[in-house]
PDB file of C-alpha atoms in Angstrom:
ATOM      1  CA  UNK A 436     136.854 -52.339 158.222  1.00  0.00           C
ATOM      2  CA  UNK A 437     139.326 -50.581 155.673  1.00  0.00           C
ATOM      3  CA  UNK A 438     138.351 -47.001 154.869  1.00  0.00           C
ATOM      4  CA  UNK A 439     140.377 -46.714 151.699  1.00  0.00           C
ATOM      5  CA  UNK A 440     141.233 -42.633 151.002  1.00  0.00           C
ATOM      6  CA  UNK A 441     140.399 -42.099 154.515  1.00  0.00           C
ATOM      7  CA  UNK A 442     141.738 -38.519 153.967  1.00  0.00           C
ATOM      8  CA  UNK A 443     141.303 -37.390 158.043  1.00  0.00           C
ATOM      9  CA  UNK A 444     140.471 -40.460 159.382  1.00  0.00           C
ATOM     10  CA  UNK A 445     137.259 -39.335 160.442  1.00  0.00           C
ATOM     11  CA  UNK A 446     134.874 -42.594 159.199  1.00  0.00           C
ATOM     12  CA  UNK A 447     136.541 -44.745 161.039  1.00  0.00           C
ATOM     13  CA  UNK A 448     136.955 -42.779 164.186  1.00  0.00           C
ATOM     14  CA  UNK A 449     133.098 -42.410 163.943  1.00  0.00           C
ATOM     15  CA  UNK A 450     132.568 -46.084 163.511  1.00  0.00           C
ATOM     16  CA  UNK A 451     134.773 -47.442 166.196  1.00  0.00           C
ATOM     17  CA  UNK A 452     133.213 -44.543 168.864  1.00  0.00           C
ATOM     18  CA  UNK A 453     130.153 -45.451 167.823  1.00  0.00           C
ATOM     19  CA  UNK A 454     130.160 -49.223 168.178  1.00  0.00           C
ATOM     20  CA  UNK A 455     130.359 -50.272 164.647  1.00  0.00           C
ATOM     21  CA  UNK A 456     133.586 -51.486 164.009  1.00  0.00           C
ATOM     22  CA  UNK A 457     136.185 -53.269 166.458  1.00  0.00           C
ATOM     23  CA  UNK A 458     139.174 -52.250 164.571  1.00  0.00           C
ATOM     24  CA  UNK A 459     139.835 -50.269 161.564  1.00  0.00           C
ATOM     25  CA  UNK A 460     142.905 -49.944 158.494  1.00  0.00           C
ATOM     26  CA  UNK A 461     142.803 -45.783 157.474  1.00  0.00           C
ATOM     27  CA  UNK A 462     144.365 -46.121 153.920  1.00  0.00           C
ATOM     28  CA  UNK A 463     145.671 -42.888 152.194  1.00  0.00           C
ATOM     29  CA  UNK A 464     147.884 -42.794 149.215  1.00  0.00           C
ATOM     30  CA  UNK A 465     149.437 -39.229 149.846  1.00  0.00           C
ATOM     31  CA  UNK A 466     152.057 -38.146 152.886  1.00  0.00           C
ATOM     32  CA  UNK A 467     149.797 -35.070 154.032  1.00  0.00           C
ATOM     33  CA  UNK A 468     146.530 -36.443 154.230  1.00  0.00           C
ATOM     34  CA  UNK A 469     148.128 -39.611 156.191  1.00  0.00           C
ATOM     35  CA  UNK A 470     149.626 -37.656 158.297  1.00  0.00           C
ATOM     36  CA  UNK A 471     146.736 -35.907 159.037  1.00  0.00           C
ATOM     37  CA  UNK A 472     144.721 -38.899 159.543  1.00  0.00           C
ATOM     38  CA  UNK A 473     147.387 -40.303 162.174  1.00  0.00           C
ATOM     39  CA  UNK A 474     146.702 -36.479 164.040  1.00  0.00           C
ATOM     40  CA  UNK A 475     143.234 -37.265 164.408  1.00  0.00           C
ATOM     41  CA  UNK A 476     143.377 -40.889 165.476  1.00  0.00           C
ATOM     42  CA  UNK A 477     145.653 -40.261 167.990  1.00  0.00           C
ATOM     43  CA  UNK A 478     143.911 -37.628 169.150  1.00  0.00           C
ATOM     44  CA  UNK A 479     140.602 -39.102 169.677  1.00  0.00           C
ATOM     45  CA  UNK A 480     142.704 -42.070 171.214  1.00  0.00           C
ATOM     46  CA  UNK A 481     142.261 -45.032 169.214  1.00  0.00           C
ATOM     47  CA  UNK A 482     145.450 -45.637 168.190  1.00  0.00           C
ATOM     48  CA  UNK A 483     145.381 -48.542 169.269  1.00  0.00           C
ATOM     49  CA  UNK A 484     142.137 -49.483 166.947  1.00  0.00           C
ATOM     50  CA  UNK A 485     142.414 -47.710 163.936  1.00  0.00           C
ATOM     51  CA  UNK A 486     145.840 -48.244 161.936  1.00  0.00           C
ATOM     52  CA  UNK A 487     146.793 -46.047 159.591  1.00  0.00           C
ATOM     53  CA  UNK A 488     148.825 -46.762 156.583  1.00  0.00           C
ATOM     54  CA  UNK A 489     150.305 -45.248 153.697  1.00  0.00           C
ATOM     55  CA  UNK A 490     149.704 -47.060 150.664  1.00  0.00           C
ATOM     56  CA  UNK A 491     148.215 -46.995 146.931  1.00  0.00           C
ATOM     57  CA  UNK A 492     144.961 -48.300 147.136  1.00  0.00           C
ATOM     58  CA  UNK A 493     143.803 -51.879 148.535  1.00  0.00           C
ATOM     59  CA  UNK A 494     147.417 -52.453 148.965  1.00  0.00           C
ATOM     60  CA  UNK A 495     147.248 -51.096 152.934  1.00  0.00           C
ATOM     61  CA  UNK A 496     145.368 -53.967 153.503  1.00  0.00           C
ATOM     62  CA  UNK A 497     146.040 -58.190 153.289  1.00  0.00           C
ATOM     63  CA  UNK A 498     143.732 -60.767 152.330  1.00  0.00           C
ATOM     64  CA  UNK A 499     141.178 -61.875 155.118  1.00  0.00           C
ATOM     65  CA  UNK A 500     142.621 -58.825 157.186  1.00  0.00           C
ATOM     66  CA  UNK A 501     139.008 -56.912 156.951  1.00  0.00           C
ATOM     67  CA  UNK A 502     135.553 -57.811 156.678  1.00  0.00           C
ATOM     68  CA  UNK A 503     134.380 -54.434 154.733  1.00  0.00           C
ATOM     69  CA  UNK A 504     136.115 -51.919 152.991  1.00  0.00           C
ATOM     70  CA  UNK A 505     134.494 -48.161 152.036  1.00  0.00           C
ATOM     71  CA  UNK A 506     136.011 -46.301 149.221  1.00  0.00           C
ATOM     72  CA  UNK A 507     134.619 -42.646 149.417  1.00  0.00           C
ATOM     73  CA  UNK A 508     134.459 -39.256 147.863  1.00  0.00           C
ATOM     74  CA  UNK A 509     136.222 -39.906 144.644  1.00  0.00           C
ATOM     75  CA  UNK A 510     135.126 -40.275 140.599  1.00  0.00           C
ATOM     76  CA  UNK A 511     133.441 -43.553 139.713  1.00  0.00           C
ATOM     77  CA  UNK A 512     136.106 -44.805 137.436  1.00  0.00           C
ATOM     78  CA  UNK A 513     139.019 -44.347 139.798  1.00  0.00           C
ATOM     79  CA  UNK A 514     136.986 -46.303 142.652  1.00  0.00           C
ATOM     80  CA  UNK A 515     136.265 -49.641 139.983  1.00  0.00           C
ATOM     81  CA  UNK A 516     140.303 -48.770 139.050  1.00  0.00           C
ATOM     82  CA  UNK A 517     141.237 -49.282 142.820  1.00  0.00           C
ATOM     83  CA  UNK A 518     138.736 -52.374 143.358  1.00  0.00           C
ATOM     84  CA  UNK A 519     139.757 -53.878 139.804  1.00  0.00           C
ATOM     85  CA  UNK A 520     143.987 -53.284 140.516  1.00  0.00           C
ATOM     86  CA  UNK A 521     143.276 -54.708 144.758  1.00  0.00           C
ATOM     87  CA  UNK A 522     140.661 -57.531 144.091  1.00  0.00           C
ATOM     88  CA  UNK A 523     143.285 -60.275 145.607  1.00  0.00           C
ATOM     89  CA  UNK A 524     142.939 -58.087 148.828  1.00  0.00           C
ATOM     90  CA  UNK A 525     139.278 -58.229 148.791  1.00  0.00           C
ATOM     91  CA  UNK A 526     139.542 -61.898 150.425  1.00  0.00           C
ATOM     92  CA  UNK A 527     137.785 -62.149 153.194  1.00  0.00           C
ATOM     93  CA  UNK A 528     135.515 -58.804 152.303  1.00  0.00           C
ATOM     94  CA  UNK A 529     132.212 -59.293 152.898  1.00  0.00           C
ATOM     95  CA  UNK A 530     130.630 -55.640 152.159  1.00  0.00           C
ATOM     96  CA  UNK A 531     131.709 -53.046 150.014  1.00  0.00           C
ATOM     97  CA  UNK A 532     130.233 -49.365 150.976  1.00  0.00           C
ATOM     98  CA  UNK A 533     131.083 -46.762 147.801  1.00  0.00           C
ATOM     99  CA  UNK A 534     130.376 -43.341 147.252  1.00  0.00           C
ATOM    100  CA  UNK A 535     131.549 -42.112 143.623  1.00  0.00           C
ATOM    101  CA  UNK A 536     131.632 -38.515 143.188  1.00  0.00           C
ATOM    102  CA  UNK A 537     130.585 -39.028 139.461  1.00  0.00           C
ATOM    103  CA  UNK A 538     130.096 -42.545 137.190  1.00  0.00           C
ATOM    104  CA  UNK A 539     128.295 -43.924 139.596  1.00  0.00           C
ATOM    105  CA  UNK A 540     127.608 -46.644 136.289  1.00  0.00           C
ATOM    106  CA  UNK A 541     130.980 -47.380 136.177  1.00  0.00           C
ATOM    107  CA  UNK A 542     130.907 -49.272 139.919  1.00  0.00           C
ATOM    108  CA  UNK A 543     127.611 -50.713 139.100  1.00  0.00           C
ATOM    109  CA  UNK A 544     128.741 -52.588 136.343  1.00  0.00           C
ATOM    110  CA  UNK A 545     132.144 -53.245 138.057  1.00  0.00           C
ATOM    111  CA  UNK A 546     130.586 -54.992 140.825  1.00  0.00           C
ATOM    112  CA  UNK A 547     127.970 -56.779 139.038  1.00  0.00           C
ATOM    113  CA  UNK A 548     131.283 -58.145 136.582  1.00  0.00           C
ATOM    114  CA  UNK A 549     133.621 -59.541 139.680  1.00  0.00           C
ATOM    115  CA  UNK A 550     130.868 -61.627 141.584  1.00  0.00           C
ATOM    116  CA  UNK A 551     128.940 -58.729 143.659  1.00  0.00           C
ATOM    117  CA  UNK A 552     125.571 -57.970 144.765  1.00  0.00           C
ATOM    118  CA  UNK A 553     124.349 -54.411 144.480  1.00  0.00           C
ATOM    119  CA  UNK A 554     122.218 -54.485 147.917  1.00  0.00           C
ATOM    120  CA  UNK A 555     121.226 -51.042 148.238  1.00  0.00           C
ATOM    121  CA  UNK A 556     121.574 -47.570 147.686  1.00  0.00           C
ATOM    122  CA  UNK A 557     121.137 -44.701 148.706  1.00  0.00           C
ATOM    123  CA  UNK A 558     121.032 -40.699 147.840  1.00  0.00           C
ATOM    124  CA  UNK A 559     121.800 -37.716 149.790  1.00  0.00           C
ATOM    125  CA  UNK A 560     121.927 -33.560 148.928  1.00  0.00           C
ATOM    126  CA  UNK A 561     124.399 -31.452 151.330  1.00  0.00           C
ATOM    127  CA  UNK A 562     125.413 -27.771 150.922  1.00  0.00           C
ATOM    128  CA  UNK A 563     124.136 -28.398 147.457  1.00  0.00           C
ATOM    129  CA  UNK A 564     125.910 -31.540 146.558  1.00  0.00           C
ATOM    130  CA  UNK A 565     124.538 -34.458 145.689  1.00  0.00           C
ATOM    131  CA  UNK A 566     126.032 -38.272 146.531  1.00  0.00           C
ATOM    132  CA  UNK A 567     124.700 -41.653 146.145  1.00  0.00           C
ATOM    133  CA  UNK A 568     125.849 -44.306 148.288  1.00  0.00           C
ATOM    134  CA  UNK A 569     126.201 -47.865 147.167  1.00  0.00           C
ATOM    135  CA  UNK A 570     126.440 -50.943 148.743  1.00  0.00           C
ATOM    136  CA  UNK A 571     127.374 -54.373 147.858  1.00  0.00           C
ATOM    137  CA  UNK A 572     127.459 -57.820 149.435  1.00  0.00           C
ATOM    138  CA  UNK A 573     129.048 -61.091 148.419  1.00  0.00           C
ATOM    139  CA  UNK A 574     126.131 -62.986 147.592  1.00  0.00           C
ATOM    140  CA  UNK A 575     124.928 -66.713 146.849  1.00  0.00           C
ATOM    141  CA  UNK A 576     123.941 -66.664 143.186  1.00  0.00           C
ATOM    142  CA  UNK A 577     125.462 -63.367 142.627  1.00  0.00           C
ATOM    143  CA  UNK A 578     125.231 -63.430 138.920  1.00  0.00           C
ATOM    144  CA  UNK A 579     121.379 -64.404 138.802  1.00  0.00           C
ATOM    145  CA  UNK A 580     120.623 -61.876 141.150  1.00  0.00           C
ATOM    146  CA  UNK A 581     122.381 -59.737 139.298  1.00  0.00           C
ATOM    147  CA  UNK A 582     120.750 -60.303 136.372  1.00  0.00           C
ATOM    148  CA  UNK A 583     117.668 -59.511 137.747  1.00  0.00           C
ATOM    149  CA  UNK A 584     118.227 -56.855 139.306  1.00  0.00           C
ATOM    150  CA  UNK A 585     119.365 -55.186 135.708  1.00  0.00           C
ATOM    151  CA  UNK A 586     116.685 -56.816 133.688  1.00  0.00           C
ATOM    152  CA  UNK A 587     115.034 -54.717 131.183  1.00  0.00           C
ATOM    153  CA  UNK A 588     111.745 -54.137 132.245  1.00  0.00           C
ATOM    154  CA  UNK A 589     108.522 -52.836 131.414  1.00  0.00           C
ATOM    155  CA  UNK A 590     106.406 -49.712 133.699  1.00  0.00           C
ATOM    156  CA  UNK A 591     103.098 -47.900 133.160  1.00  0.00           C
ATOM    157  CA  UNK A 592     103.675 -48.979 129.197  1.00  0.00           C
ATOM    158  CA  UNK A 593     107.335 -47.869 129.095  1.00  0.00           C
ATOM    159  CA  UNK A 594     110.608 -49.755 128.953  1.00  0.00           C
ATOM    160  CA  UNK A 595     113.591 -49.084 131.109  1.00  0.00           C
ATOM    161  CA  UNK A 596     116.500 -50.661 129.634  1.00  0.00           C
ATOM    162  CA  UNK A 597     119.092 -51.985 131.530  1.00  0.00           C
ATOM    163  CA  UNK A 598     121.747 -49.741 130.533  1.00  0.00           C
ATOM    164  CA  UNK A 599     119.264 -46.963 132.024  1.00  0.00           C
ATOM    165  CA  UNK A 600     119.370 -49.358 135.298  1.00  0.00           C
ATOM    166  CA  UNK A 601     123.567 -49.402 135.507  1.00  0.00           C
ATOM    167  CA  UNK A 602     123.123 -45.421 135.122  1.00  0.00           C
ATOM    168  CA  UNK A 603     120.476 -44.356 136.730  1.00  0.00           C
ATOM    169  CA  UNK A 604     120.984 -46.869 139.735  1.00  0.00           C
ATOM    170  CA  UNK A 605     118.252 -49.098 140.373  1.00  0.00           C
ATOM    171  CA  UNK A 606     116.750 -48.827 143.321  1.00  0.00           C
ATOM    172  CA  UNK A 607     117.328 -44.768 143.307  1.00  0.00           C
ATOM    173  CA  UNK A 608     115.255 -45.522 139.960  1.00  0.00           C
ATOM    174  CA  UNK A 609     112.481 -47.096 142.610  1.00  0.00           C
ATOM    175  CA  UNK A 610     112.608 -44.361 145.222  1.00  0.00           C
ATOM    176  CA  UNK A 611     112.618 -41.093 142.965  1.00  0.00           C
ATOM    177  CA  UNK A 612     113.250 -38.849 146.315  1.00  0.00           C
ATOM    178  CA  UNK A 613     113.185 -35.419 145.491  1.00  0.00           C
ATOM    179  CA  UNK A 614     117.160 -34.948 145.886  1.00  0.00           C
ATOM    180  CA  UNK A 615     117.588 -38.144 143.171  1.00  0.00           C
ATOM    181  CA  UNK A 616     115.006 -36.484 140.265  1.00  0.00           C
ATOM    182  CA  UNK A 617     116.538 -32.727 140.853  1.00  0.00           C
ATOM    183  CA  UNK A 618     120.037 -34.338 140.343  1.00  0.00           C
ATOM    184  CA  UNK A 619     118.936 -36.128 136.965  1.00  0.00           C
ATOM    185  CA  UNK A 620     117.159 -32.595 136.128  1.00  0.00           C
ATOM    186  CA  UNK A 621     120.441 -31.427 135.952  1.00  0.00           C
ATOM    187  CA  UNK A 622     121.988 -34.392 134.248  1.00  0.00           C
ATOM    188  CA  UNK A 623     119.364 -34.091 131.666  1.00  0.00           C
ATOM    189  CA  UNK A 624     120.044 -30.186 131.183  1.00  0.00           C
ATOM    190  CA  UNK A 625     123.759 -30.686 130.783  1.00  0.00           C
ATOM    191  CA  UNK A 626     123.320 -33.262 128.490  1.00  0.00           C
ATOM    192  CA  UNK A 627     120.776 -31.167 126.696  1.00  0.00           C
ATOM    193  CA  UNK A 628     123.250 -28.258 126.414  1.00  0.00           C
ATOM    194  CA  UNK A 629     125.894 -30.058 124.803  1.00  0.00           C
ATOM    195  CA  UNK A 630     123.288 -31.116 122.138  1.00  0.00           C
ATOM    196  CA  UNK A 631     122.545 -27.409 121.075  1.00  0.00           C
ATOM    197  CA  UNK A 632     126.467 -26.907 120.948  1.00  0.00           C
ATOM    198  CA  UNK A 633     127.078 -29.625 118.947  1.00  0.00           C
ATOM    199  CA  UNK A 634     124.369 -28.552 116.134  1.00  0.00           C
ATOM    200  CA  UNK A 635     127.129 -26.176 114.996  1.00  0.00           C
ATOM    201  CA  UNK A 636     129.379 -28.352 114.415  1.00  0.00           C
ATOM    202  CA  UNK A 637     129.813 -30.479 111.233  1.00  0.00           C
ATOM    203  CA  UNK A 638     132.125 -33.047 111.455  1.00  0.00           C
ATOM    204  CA  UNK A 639     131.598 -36.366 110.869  1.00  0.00           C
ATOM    205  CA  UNK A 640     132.648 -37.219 114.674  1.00  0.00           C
ATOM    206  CA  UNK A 641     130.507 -34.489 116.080  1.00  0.00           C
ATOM    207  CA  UNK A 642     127.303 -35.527 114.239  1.00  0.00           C
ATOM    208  CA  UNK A 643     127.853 -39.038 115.877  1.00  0.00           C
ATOM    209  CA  UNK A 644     128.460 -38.297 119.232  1.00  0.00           C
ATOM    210  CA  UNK A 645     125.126 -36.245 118.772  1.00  0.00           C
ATOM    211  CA  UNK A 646     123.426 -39.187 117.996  1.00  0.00           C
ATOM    212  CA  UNK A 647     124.341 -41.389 121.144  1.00  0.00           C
ATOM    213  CA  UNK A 648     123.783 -38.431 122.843  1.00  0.00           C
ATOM    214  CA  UNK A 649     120.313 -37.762 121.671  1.00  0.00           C
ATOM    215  CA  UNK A 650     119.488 -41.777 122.136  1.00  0.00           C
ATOM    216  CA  UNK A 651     120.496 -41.373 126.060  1.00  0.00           C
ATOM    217  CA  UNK A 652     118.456 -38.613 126.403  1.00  0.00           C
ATOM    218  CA  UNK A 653     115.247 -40.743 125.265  1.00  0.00           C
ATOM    219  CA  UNK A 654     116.395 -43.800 127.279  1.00  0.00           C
ATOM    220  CA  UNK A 655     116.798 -41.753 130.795  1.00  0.00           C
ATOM    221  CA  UNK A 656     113.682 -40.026 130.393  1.00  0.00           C
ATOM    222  CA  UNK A 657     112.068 -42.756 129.613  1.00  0.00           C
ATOM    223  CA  UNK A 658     113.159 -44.391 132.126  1.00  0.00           C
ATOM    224  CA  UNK A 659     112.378 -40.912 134.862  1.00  0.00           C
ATOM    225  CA  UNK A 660     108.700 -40.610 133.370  1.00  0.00           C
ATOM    226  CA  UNK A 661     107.643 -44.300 134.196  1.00  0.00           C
TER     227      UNK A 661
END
């Protein structure tokens, strides 16, 4: 596996002591974190398992070279940017594991776009921060499945749109776990707040961002109450 801004190293040290990976590619981008991630390798010994590289990206890694590749603990848009700018590397790639800090739409629709199934998720709270875990496979079919998966649909007499699906993540939409509905409590509130802000001011620009805005609102509760 390739943990791409491995930062410390410390996902793939737990994976190879733990059984779950033969041999791992740390990838960091930046001199101090790499170097700290070559500290903790060697000391836990598995130098000889886990190489770590410097390198922008999917570029630490060569076609076929892995089997799955994490990308963790960064903004949604910058994750699809690394996947979209390293897809020739993702030869070979079987599983993707990704864990945007925020956009979490913005891999969704990534993924479903370059051939990927969206296989599961998953949502955790920790110290008061909140993360959702995704994970796709290379699929037969991808684009049916796919299709499905984002399908507007209709529950208890409401619709959930599929743009709702892409943002609100779809089976995190299924589950509602306590940590997933406080975290789109808060969505909703911020959203909410920018709406009162807004009502003072009166430019043409304002008045439409409003608007979409206001329409989101409706869609992802909508979408929460079904």
């Amino acid at each position: 596996m390739a943990d791409i801004g491995s930062d410390h190293a410390l996902l793939p040290v737990y994976l190879i002591q733990a059984g779950k990976a033969a041999r791992a590619v740390a990838g960091e981008v930046n001199t101090g974190p790499f170097r700290a991630a070559k500290r903790q390798v060697e000391s836990a010994g598995l130098a000889s398992q886990i190489d770590v590289r410097l390198g922008d990206g999917l570029q630490v890694v060569q076609p076929g070279e892995v089997d799955a590749v994490a990308i963790a603990g960064m903004g949604g848009g910058l994750i699809r940017d690394i996947l979209h700018a390293g897809r020739d590397r993702l030869s070979g790639v079987k599983r993707l594991v990704l864990q945007p800090n925020v956009g979490e739409e913005l891999v969704r629709y990534w993924l479903a776009e370059n051939g990927w199934f969206l296989s599961a998720e998953r949502i955790l709270e920790e110290d008061g921060l909140t993360y959702e875990i995704l994970t796709a496979d290379r699929v037969e079919q991808a684009a049916e499945k796919n299709l499905a998966l984002y399908a507007k649909r209709e529950v208890g007499g409401r619709t959930i749109s599929s743009s709702a699906l892409y943002k609100l993540g779809p089976y995190l939409l299924e589950e509602r776990s306590g940590a997933y509905m406080a975290k789109w409590q808060r969505e909703l509130a911020k959203r909410k707040a920018v709406v009162k802000q807004m009502e003072r001011a009166a430019s043409p620009e304002a008045a439409e961002r409003k608007e979409r805005l206001l329409k989101e609102i409706d869609e992802l509760e909508e979408a929460l109450s079904c």
